[in-house]
mmCIF file of C-alpha atoms in Angstrom:
data_model
loop_
_atom_site.group_PDB
_atom_site.id
_atom_site.type_symbol
_atom_site.label_atom_id
_atom_site.label_comp_id
_atom_site.label_asym_id
_atom_site.label_seq_id
_atom_site.Cartn_x
_atom_site.Cartn_y
_atom_site.Cartn_z
ATOM 1 C CA UNK H 5 111.662 113.488 81.809
ATOM 2 C CA UNK H 6 109.383 114.698 79.005
ATOM 3 C CA UNK H 7 106.488 112.608 77.776
ATOM 4 C CA UNK H 8 107.752 110.202 75.134
ATOM 5 C CA UNK H 9 107.202 111.046 71.464
ATOM 6 C CA UNK H 10 104.804 108.184 70.722
ATOM 7 C CA UNK H 11 102.501 109.226 73.566
ATOM 8 C CA UNK H 12 102.696 112.880 72.536
ATOM 9 C CA UNK H 13 101.626 111.948 68.995
ATOM 10 C CA UNK H 14 98.848 109.697 70.326
ATOM 11 C CA UNK H 15 97.442 112.486 72.502
ATOM 12 C CA UNK H 16 97.600 114.907 69.555
ATOM 13 C CA UNK H 17 95.510 112.502 67.467
ATOM 14 C CA UNK H 18 92.964 112.239 70.254
ATOM 15 C CA UNK H 19 92.800 116.023 70.544
ATOM 16 C CA UNK H 20 92.176 116.335 66.807
ATOM 17 C CA UNK H 21 89.246 113.939 67.108
ATOM 18 C CA UNK H 22 87.622 116.371 69.538
ATOM 19 C CA UNK H 23 84.861 115.587 71.994
ATOM 20 C CA UNK H 24 84.138 116.571 75.596
ATOM 21 C CA UNK H 25 86.409 115.902 78.538
ATOM 22 C CA UNK H 26 85.852 112.594 80.303
ATOM 23 C CA UNK H 27 84.249 114.151 83.370
ATOM 24 C CA UNK H 28 81.802 116.012 81.126
ATOM 25 C CA UNK H 29 80.453 112.757 79.658
ATOM 26 C CA UNK H 30 77.747 110.508 81.004
ATOM 27 C CA UNK H 31 79.032 107.136 82.228
ATOM 28 C CA UNK H 32 77.551 105.482 79.131
ATOM 29 C CA UNK H 33 79.280 107.967 76.822
ATOM 30 C CA UNK H 34 82.559 107.314 78.641
ATOM 31 C CA UNK H 35 82.090 103.569 78.149
ATOM 32 C CA UNK H 36 81.439 103.997 74.451
ATOM 33 C CA UNK H 37 84.567 106.140 74.137
ATOM 34 C CA UNK H 38 86.616 103.502 75.975
ATOM 35 C CA UNK H 39 85.286 100.697 73.772
ATOM 36 C CA UNK H 40 86.275 102.773 70.747
ATOM 37 C CA UNK H 41 89.896 101.816 71.450
ATOM 38 C CA UNK H 42 89.227 98.098 70.923
ATOM 39 C CA UNK H 43 89.751 98.216 67.165
ATOM 40 C CA UNK H 44 92.853 100.381 67.596
ATOM 41 C CA UNK H 45 94.501 97.820 69.887
ATOM 42 C CA UNK H 46 93.729 94.924 67.547
ATOM 43 C CA UNK H 47 93.484 91.221 68.245
ATOM 44 C CA UNK H 48 95.607 89.205 70.623
ATOM 45 C CA UNK H 49 97.236 85.798 70.162
ATOM 46 C CA UNK H 50 95.199 82.623 69.783
ATOM 47 C CA UNK H 51 94.468 80.639 72.927
ATOM 48 C CA UNK H 52 94.191 76.887 73.397
ATOM 49 C CA UNK H 53 90.838 77.492 75.067
ATOM 50 C CA UNK H 54 88.562 80.441 75.857
ATOM 51 C CA UNK H 55 85.613 80.111 78.218
ATOM 52 C CA UNK H 56 82.956 82.739 78.948
ATOM 53 C CA UNK H 57 81.199 81.865 82.187
ATOM 54 C CA UNK H 58 79.561 83.538 85.199
ATOM 55 C CA UNK H 59 80.487 83.368 88.867
ATOM 56 C CA UNK H 60 77.966 84.011 91.692
ATOM 57 C CA UNK H 61 78.574 87.141 93.759
ATOM 58 C CA UNK H 62 76.601 89.117 96.339
ATOM 59 C CA UNK H 63 72.900 89.976 96.057
ATOM 60 C CA UNK H 64 72.334 87.217 93.521
ATOM 61 C CA UNK H 65 74.572 88.877 90.918
ATOM 62 C CA UNK H 66 76.385 86.694 88.388
ATOM 63 C CA UNK H 67 79.797 88.088 87.401
ATOM 64 C CA UNK H 68 80.740 87.590 83.733
ATOM 65 C CA UNK H 69 84.213 86.051 83.514
ATOM 66 C CA UNK H 70 86.420 85.210 80.530
ATOM 67 C CA UNK H 71 89.078 82.553 81.058
ATOM 68 C CA UNK H 72 91.975 82.646 78.583
ATOM 69 C CA UNK H 73 93.937 79.380 78.603
ATOM 70 C CA UNK H 74 97.174 79.540 76.555
ATOM 71 C CA UNK H 75 98.124 75.848 76.679
ATOM 72 C CA UNK H 76 97.024 72.500 78.022
ATOM 73 C CA UNK H 77 99.753 72.722 80.668
ATOM 74 C CA UNK H 78 99.345 76.278 81.922
ATOM 75 C CA UNK H 79 101.602 76.948 84.909
ATOM 76 C CA UNK H 80 99.367 79.143 87.064
ATOM 77 C CA UNK H 81 96.317 81.405 87.217
ATOM 78 C CA UNK H 82 96.214 85.195 86.987
ATOM 79 C CA UNK H 83 93.014 86.973 88.023
ATOM 80 C CA UNK H 84 93.041 90.228 86.022
ATOM 81 C CA UNK H 85 90.949 93.251 87.021
ATOM 82 C CA UNK H 86 90.630 95.930 84.357
ATOM 83 C CA UNK H 87 91.024 99.656 84.815
ATOM 84 C CA UNK H 88 88.555 102.404 84.045
ATOM 85 C CA UNK H 89 87.858 104.227 87.303
ATOM 86 C CA UNK H 90 85.335 101.578 88.372
ATOM 87 C CA UNK H 91 83.045 103.168 85.740
ATOM 88 C CA UNK H 92 84.313 102.052 82.306
ATOM 89 C CA UNK H 93 86.143 99.013 80.968
ATOM 90 C CA UNK H 94 84.999 95.668 79.611
ATOM 91 C CA UNK H 95 86.120 92.130 78.841
ATOM 92 C CA UNK H 96 86.424 92.934 75.137
ATOM 93 C CA UNK H 97 88.377 96.099 75.879
ATOM 94 C CA UNK H 98 91.034 94.120 77.763
ATOM 95 C CA UNK H 99 90.914 90.895 75.784
ATOM 96 C CA UNK H 100 94.107 91.578 73.802
ATOM 97 C CA UNK H 101 96.039 92.541 76.935
ATOM 98 C CA UNK H 102 94.822 89.397 78.688
ATOM 99 C CA UNK H 103 95.805 87.178 75.771
ATOM 100 C CA UNK H 104 99.299 88.647 75.633
ATOM 101 C CA UNK H 105 99.719 88.152 79.364
ATOM 102 C CA UNK H 106 98.490 84.551 79.108
ATOM 103 C CA UNK H 107 100.728 83.673 76.176
ATOM 104 C CA UNK H 108 103.868 85.220 77.614
ATOM 105 C CA UNK H 109 103.530 83.740 81.115
ATOM 106 C CA UNK H 110 101.837 80.465 80.124
ATOM 107 C CA UNK H 111 99.233 81.157 82.794
ATOM 108 C CA UNK H 112 95.463 80.987 82.512
ATOM 109 C CA UNK H 113 94.149 84.554 82.759
ATOM 110 C CA UNK H 114 90.767 85.080 84.405
ATOM 111 C CA UNK H 115 89.288 88.386 83.198
ATOM 112 C CA UNK H 116 86.661 89.841 85.560
ATOM 113 C CA UNK H 117 83.707 91.937 84.339
ATOM 114 C CA UNK H 118 82.883 93.354 87.770
ATOM 115 C CA UNK H 119 79.863 95.604 88.274
ATOM 116 C CA UNK H 120 80.433 99.236 87.327
ATOM 117 C CA UNK H 121 79.505 102.498 89.024
ATOM 118 C CA UNK H 122 77.387 104.539 89.337
ATOM 119 C CA UNK H 123 74.757 101.856 88.765
ATOM 120 C CA UNK H 124 76.604 99.686 91.281
ATOM 121 C CA UNK H 125 78.463 101.711 93.870
ATOM 122 C CA UNK H 126 81.136 100.682 96.370
ATOM 123 C CA UNK H 127 81.694 97.935 97.403
ATOM 124 C CA UNK H 128 80.060 96.062 94.484
ATOM 125 C CA UNK H 129 83.231 95.929 92.354
ATOM 126 C CA UNK H 130 85.285 94.716 95.305
ATOM 127 C CA UNK H 131 82.708 92.056 96.202
ATOM 128 C CA UNK H 132 82.575 90.754 92.621
ATOM 129 C CA UNK H 133 86.364 90.623 92.472
ATOM 130 C CA UNK H 134 86.511 88.671 95.724
ATOM 131 C CA UNK H 135 83.913 86.179 94.482
ATOM 132 C CA UNK H 136 85.942 85.524 91.335
ATOM 133 C CA UNK H 137 89.194 85.211 93.276
ATOM 134 C CA UNK H 138 87.653 82.521 95.494
ATOM 135 C CA UNK H 139 86.246 80.764 92.432
ATOM 136 C CA UNK H 140 89.608 80.887 90.640
ATOM 137 C CA UNK H 141 91.417 79.476 93.662
ATOM 138 C CA UNK H 142 88.951 76.618 93.911
ATOM 139 C CA UNK H 143 88.929 75.820 90.199
ATOM 140 C CA UNK H 144 92.527 76.442 89.160
ATOM 141 C CA UNK H 145 93.083 72.756 88.435
ATOM 142 C CA UNK H 146 90.538 72.972 85.604
ATOM 143 C CA UNK H 147 92.652 75.533 83.755
ATOM 144 C CA UNK H 148 96.233 75.168 84.998
ATOM 145 C CA UNK H 149 98.423 73.181 87.326
ATOM 146 C CA UNK H 150 96.367 72.480 90.449
ATOM 147 C CA UNK H 151 99.310 73.494 92.635
ATOM 148 C CA UNK H 152 100.316 76.419 90.417
ATOM 149 C CA UNK H 153 100.584 79.933 91.827
ATOM 150 C CA UNK H 154 97.648 82.341 92.075
ATOM 151 C CA UNK H 155 98.275 85.937 90.995
ATOM 152 C CA UNK H 156 96.017 88.991 91.172
ATOM 153 C CA UNK H 157 96.758 91.822 88.768
ATOM 154 C CA UNK H 158 95.110 94.994 87.572
ATOM 155 C CA UNK H 159 95.637 98.497 86.298
ATOM 156 C CA UNK H 160 94.332 101.746 87.805
ATOM 157 C CA UNK H 161 90.963 100.921 89.413
ATOM 158 C CA UNK H 162 91.851 97.275 88.782
ATOM 159 C CA UNK H 163 95.080 97.873 90.693
ATOM 160 C CA UNK H 164 92.967 99.248 93.524
ATOM 161 C CA UNK H 165 90.823 96.098 93.513
ATOM 162 C CA UNK H 166 93.912 93.864 93.365
ATOM 163 C CA UNK H 167 95.395 95.593 96.412
ATOM 164 C CA UNK H 168 92.055 95.234 98.211
ATOM 165 C CA UNK H 169 91.945 91.496 97.445
ATOM 166 C CA UNK H 170 95.494 91.015 98.712
ATOM 167 C CA UNK H 171 94.564 92.711 101.982
ATOM 168 C CA UNK H 172 91.289 90.824 102.329
ATOM 169 C CA UNK H 173 92.942 87.430 101.970
ATOM 170 C CA UNK H 174 94.863 88.237 105.153
ATOM 171 C CA UNK H 175 91.935 89.790 107.015
ATOM 172 C CA UNK H 176 89.449 87.038 106.094
ATOM 173 C CA UNK H 177 91.846 84.076 105.778
ATOM 174 C CA UNK H 178 91.054 83.842 102.094
ATOM 175 C CA UNK H 179 92.886 82.080 99.244
ATOM 176 C CA UNK H 180 96.655 82.388 99.291
ATOM 177 C CA UNK H 181 97.832 84.902 96.699
ATOM 178 C CA UNK H 182 101.390 84.360 95.526
ATOM 179 C CA UNK H 183 101.852 87.740 93.816
ATOM 180 C CA UNK H 184 99.932 90.989 93.400
ATOM 181 C CA UNK H 185 100.671 93.069 90.312
ATOM 182 C CA UNK H 186 99.626 96.699 90.752
ATOM 183 C CA UNK H 187 99.782 98.826 87.609
ATOM 184 C CA UNK H 188 99.510 102.545 88.511
ATOM 185 C CA UNK H 189 96.960 101.624 91.204
ATOM 186 C CA UNK H 190 94.399 103.892 92.839
ATOM 187 C CA UNK H 191 95.253 103.640 96.532
ATOM 188 C CA UNK H 192 93.966 106.872 98.113
ATOM 189 C CA UNK H 193 91.560 109.783 97.649
ATOM 190 C CA UNK H 194 94.108 112.495 98.446
ATOM 191 C CA UNK H 195 93.772 115.013 95.618
ATOM 192 C CA UNK H 196 96.246 117.484 97.135
ATOM 193 C CA UNK H 197 99.581 115.746 96.680
ATOM 194 C CA UNK H 198 102.353 116.763 94.296
ATOM 195 C CA UNK H 199 101.390 114.510 91.396
ATOM 196 C CA UNK H 200 97.770 115.692 91.485
ATOM 197 C CA UNK H 201 98.851 119.340 91.490
ATOM 198 C CA UNK H 202 101.442 118.978 88.707
ATOM 199 C CA UNK H 203 99.985 120.363 85.431
ATOM 200 C CA UNK H 204 102.361 118.087 83.464
ATOM 201 C CA UNK H 205 100.230 115.153 84.632
ATOM 202 C CA UNK H 206 96.968 116.489 83.187
ATOM 203 C CA UNK H 207 96.942 114.057 80.264
ATOM 204 C CA UNK H 208 94.635 111.110 79.509
ATOM 205 C CA UNK H 209 93.563 111.053 83.163
ATOM 206 C CA UNK H 210 93.145 114.449 84.818
ATOM 207 C CA UNK H 211 92.654 115.334 88.470
ATOM 208 C CA UNK H 212 89.081 116.413 87.721
ATOM 209 C CA UNK H 213 88.299 113.135 85.967
ATOM 210 C CA UNK H 214 89.749 111.127 88.865
ATOM 211 C CA UNK H 215 87.549 113.046 91.300
ATOM 212 C CA UNK H 216 84.594 112.282 89.014
ATOM 213 C CA UNK H 217 85.398 108.559 89.201
ATOM 214 C CA UNK H 218 85.596 108.649 92.991
ATOM 215 C CA UNK H 219 82.274 110.509 93.228
ATOM 216 C CA UNK H 220 80.580 107.874 91.085
ATOM 217 C CA UNK H 221 82.090 104.828 92.817
ATOM 218 C CA UNK H 222 82.308 106.011 96.453
ATOM 219 C CA UNK H 223 79.914 108.976 96.738
ATOM 220 C CA UNK H 224 79.795 108.712 100.540
ATOM 221 C CA UNK H 225 83.072 110.343 101.518
ATOM 222 C CA UNK H 226 83.000 108.563 104.895
ATOM 223 C CA UNK H 227 83.454 105.267 103.038
ATOM 224 C CA UNK H 228 86.698 106.542 101.542
ATOM 225 C CA UNK H 229 88.374 106.075 104.913
ATOM 226 C CA UNK H 230 87.913 102.319 104.535
ATOM 227 C CA UNK H 231 90.834 100.125 103.478
ATOM 228 C CA UNK H 232 88.650 98.364 100.883
ATOM 229 C CA UNK H 233 88.056 101.689 99.130
ATOM 230 C CA UNK H 234 91.441 103.350 99.690
ATOM 231 C CA UNK H 235 93.927 100.540 100.491
ATOM 232 C CA UNK H 236 96.708 102.990 101.436
ATOM 233 C CA UNK H 237 94.663 103.872 104.537
ATOM 234 C CA UNK H 238 95.086 100.409 106.040
ATOM 235 C CA UNK H 239 96.964 100.526 109.346
ATOM 236 C CA UNK H 240 99.323 97.751 108.245
ATOM 237 C CA UNK H 241 99.976 95.694 105.126
ATOM 238 C CA UNK H 242 101.861 92.972 106.975
ATOM 239 C CA UNK H 243 101.304 89.510 105.584
ATOM 240 C CA UNK H 244 99.937 90.464 102.181
ATOM 241 C CA UNK H 245 101.311 88.877 99.022
ATOM 242 C CA UNK H 246 104.603 90.001 97.456
ATOM 243 C CA UNK H 247 104.033 92.845 95.007
ATOM 244 C CA UNK H 248 105.210 94.141 91.673
ATOM 245 C CA UNK H 249 104.265 97.805 91.372
ATOM 246 C CA UNK H 250 104.358 99.765 88.122
ATOM 247 C CA UNK H 251 104.098 103.564 88.256
ATOM 248 C CA UNK H 252 103.895 106.057 85.388
ATOM 249 C CA UNK H 253 106.007 109.201 85.661
ATOM 250 C CA UNK H 254 103.324 111.552 84.316
ATOM 251 C CA UNK H 255 100.285 110.444 86.274
ATOM 252 C CA UNK H 256 98.082 112.051 88.906
ATOM 253 C CA UNK H 257 98.279 108.664 90.670
ATOM 254 C CA UNK H 258 102.097 108.623 90.679
ATOM 255 C CA UNK H 259 102.540 109.652 94.317
ATOM 256 C CA UNK H 260 99.955 107.269 95.780
ATOM 257 C CA UNK H 261 101.343 104.356 93.771
ATOM 258 C CA UNK H 262 104.826 105.026 95.127
ATOM 259 C CA UNK H 263 103.447 105.557 98.622
ATOM 260 C CA UNK H 264 101.747 102.170 98.520
ATOM 261 C CA UNK H 265 104.967 100.479 97.399
ATOM 262 C CA UNK H 266 106.777 102.128 100.327
ATOM 263 C CA UNK H 267 104.105 101.052 102.794
ATOM 264 C CA UNK H 268 104.316 97.480 101.524
ATOM 265 C CA UNK H 269 108.078 97.479 102.024
ATOM 266 C CA UNK H 270 107.773 99.073 105.473
ATOM 267 C CA UNK H 271 105.315 96.294 106.384
ATOM 268 C CA UNK H 272 107.912 93.667 105.498
ATOM 269 C CA UNK H 273 106.397 92.729 102.140
ATOM 270 C CA UNK H 274 108.719 91.875 99.246
ATOM 271 C CA UNK H 275 108.252 94.627 96.648
ATOM 272 C CA UNK H 276 109.435 95.113 93.092
ATOM 273 C CA UNK H 277 108.781 98.679 91.964
ATOM 274 C CA UNK H 278 109.491 100.578 88.770
ATOM 275 C CA UNK H 279 108.680 104.095 87.623
ATOM 276 C CA UNK H 280 108.303 104.282 83.846
ATOM 277 C CA UNK H 281 109.773 107.564 82.689
ATOM 278 C CA UNK H 282 108.046 109.442 79.905
ATOM 279 C CA UNK H 283 104.796 107.510 80.352
ATOM 280 C CA UNK H 284 101.289 108.683 81.226
ATOM 281 C CA UNK H 285 98.477 107.053 83.121
ATOM 282 C CA UNK H 286 96.758 104.485 80.916
ATOM 283 C CA UNK H 287 99.760 103.587 78.765
ATOM 284 C CA UNK H 288 99.800 99.941 79.840
ATOM 285 C CA UNK H 289 96.473 99.091 78.227
ATOM 286 C CA UNK H 290 97.524 100.321 74.774
ATOM 287 C CA UNK H 291 99.292 97.138 73.758
ATOM 288 C CA UNK H 292 100.229 97.110 70.064
ATOM 289 C CA UNK H 293 99.874 100.917 70.024
ATOM 290 C CA UNK H 294 102.380 102.553 72.384
ATOM 291 C CA UNK H 295 105.981 101.316 72.711
ATOM 292 C CA UNK H 296 105.792 102.019 76.433
ATOM 293 C CA UNK H 297 103.011 99.460 76.761
ATOM 294 C CA UNK H 298 105.364 96.739 75.543
ATOM 295 C CA UNK H 299 107.942 97.798 78.125
ATOM 296 C CA UNK H 300 105.271 97.717 80.819
ATOM 297 C CA UNK H 301 104.115 94.275 79.721
ATOM 298 C CA UNK H 302 107.732 93.063 79.760
ATOM 299 C CA UNK H 303 108.022 94.233 83.375
ATOM 300 C CA UNK H 304 104.819 92.472 84.449
ATOM 301 C CA UNK H 305 105.690 89.283 82.552
ATOM 302 C CA UNK H 306 109.160 89.217 84.115
ATOM 303 C CA UNK H 307 107.654 89.493 87.606
ATOM 304 C CA UNK H 308 105.206 86.642 86.971
ATOM 305 C CA UNK H 309 107.831 84.451 85.325
ATOM 306 C CA UNK H 310 110.262 85.065 88.190
ATOM 307 C CA UNK H 311 107.552 83.895 90.585
ATOM 308 C CA UNK H 312 106.957 80.788 88.482
ATOM 309 C CA UNK H 313 110.690 80.106 88.354
ATOM 310 C CA UNK H 314 111.123 80.539 92.100
ATOM 311 C CA UNK H 315 113.190 83.721 91.864
ATOM 312 C CA UNK H 316 113.184 86.684 94.239
ATOM 313 C CA UNK H 317 110.323 89.139 93.717
ATOM 314 C CA UNK H 318 111.833 92.230 95.326
ATOM 315 C CA UNK H 319 114.413 94.334 93.492
ATOM 316 C CA UNK H 320 115.856 95.265 96.888
ATOM 317 C CA UNK H 321 114.922 94.335 100.470
ATOM 318 C CA UNK H 322 113.363 97.770 101.031
ATOM 319 C CA UNK H 323 111.620 98.141 97.684
ATOM 320 C CA UNK H 324 113.685 101.128 96.603
ATOM 321 C CA UNK H 325 112.766 102.729 93.316
ATOM 322 C CA UNK H 326 113.895 101.433 89.973
ATOM 323 C CA UNK H 327 113.303 103.381 86.786
ATOM 324 C CA UNK H 328 112.830 102.484 83.153
#
């Protein structure tokens, strides 16, 4: 299916603005470009409470965290890990998305400002995310129902970190995660699959830019064989939390996202998967801008609300593909 008209128009506007390709920027220039979208997205709904705190991580680092509490009787806690190739992304850049997610699920959303590469290489982002997950599990009663579910969610690099957390909870007997939400996640460093080679997927995220992200975050290629860098390379995913997986049709990460959903299902994990036709990588974060982002948010909200309501997570027992 062709890219949808709203995305085509959005990309045309970006092209008119000019500027170098992402992989030709410095990391700081890329961050400034990413933060330039904050005004475009606009403000999110009001919260009953917003707290900006820090959580201790490894090497004495304090992780900035923003907790968005939609009501005094929030039903659960969602730890949200932003995208940006482990190099860009910020609390302010994802604040509107987090507020929408909190309001529509009535869950406290814990936004994580994990350390970014290349200043902080692998596994710094994963360690920060783990520290915040443990903190959220231990403090959920301060923000939501003490016995409410714990969800990890993230897009792109944040989807990678969410998948890593779900695996680590099993490996290290960590906090019980009730649902992992993986939005076009990075799960592998295989740049030679069909979706990477397809020129129709060279849109907001290109194959060259994705390689640039990997080189900045995991420069030692030997580390890319590790499950906590490339979660698809884990021998088994048995025992990890049920998953809702969102994949964009026109995305260099399309194939690895679908492959991870299949591996989850093959490992006996309940999986809900949907491929969003006509959408590119990155569409989910453009709430209030792209119609597809609303559809993606609807999908994520439905998965969380079904969990809260005790409904089945998987679309089918084997996690077969659904499309939207």
